[in-house]
């Protein structure tokens, strides 16, 4: 087990979602590690073909176990810190609200909208649920997305051949919408009218919690469907699986690159603590 | 008790709210039935003057017991499924946000806005709160409102004499706003600006949960007050009771029609399940 | 301990936030009193230089103990009622969303936006979480802000010398945004687009709960930073403390005035109770 919760940030971690979990688990050389956290053990996977410590966290478990509302976000964030994470890349398949954005392309998330800042159980999205010496306000000087890490990722992708699956589109504003159901037509219309361009039922909670733990974050997503009034939901169980697979494939190359080339960056937000 | 949770959907169920509960209970020939659910027993009432199984669920209990934030929505949805429900009509007294819509008329709900998708206790509005073999995403191909059931209700009302209480107005977009307080002027202004035309503190949770259980739903509501900046709240305790009674009366005729003539329709949404 | 929960409303209470807690505690002549509530004991402080009973509640505890998401709002509201409170003034340091509003001036809150009406733990913001004889709907005839109390405060400040710290600006619409993190740029843009002019992570829950307990409320706030896209978060830990101190100072004079001159006003909202 990993217990060194406060080691120097030398590792990189990627979170992968429902689109690419099983496929990646088979193609990558991963070693499962159990990490003890105050909210139970978490299995995180070490990626072996990297010079620095590099880890993958399967957001829904592997095999797929948790619906979006069942994900143990606090335990996940804690386990990520325990690796000594200095750069977190979160990925997700998303619904696209803005019809001019392409499906199945990498979309750089510039900002997050999570209006109620709550975990799936309804409680405030924070590690600091109880009074303690360490607790404080996360003050977003840099934003939830690290400017340094976003630059690093853009440069990393620019160095690759200019294939469709390594061109970074956007940037886009991501809205967090609680699961586990898809949104109604009117709900999607409202999120678009508020400025959101993509949405999904995950990603934002882990980004907020990781920032509270001092971890610089970035998020790159891929649209697996349009969530616009004119478009329709996938026709059947089968076609939804297919569209998730497509968005998973486009994200797989990115995650591999990041695990092999990603580097820690400085944390530029602030945990503000009151002192008597 | 009813235990046949998976029988063929042959029944119809109507949910009634605070406007018409006591009045209906006295005028209808109802037989109370207790249904065991994972969240406690639920009393549902069988309506005897119908050829098919037809049931009424009193949302707030009878006599009135639960404020909107106290309603056991999961138990209710489970009990409705246990009846073998193939068509659920949910009714509610609502506040009207759009001043051109009439009070005390039947309003056909075309879509629901429930931005945070949470139950009153804050947890995600889902039957699938814990990992299980059956859990999945509710994918809204048809929407929360069944197109088939909405058509059936419209036809049913069209066949009646063209009296005020059988003319279906709208369609309207319904916003779910948590209780148990009325909204502030600014909150109502915001909901209107987001496209909502009516709102209430109930209805949406039971519609989401019923859809997760494979039950086709429709909702018809009646406005008992205007919730617009220019209008005022009812003057006193007494006038609020009166306005609720009026909206209850307009809904009573509809519910009777549905219990006697309503028929199951196919469920056209999808529960998407991940498989390893 | 105070147990007389139902005495005539003869007291005034002021709630103070993180900006001025320690400073006030030292400068005022306060006597700590423990009040038993169904949610644990609450310490409230009696202000001695007033003819009528006057109390201060330190929202975050004193010394500062609770982050916004840790505040025991229900216990606080209950303790305030136990004083026999007939006028509650709630104050807060806020972020300013509308760039034409000044920093460090008294801003009169005319209305509150708290779209999900939930406490930090996710549950409905209500004293009436369980069925009881007393429970009911808070019907906002007067609004969450008492018109009488707002007038009283305006008159009180008008009688003072026309210094910067006794001029009441606004009125403004206040949005409640859950903590304990600051908002993203996009979130603040959305709140502004919805009509909110200031926001903070506190204040609204205590106002809603106090109204449920029949207590007339007003809120006056002061901006300690701009939360607009063009402005930046405070540069460092130190500058945030400084900006909170400034907004605290401007509120301190107001609170003193209110404790010495404030008077109970009639409660003009309604608790609507259903009767079988």
Coordinates of C-alpha atoms in Angstrom, one line a residue, chain B residues 19 234 236-246, chain C residues 272-275:
Chain B
X19 CA -55.1 20.3 -3.8
X234 CA -52.3 34.7 -1.4
X236 CA -53.9 34.6 4.1
X237 CA -54.0 31.1 5.2
X238 CA -57.6 30.9 4.1
X239 CA -57.1 32.2 0.6
X240 CA -54.3 29.8 -0.1
X241 CA -56.5 26.8 0.9
X242 CA -59.2 28.2 -1.4
X243 CA -56.8 28.5 -4.4
X244 CA -55.5 25.0 -3.8
X245 CA -59.1 23.7 -3.7
X246 CA -59.8 25.3 -7.0
Chain C
X272 CA -49.1 27.7 5.9
X273 CA -50.2 24.5 7.6
X274 CA -52.4 21.8 6.1
X275 CA -55.3 20.6 8.3

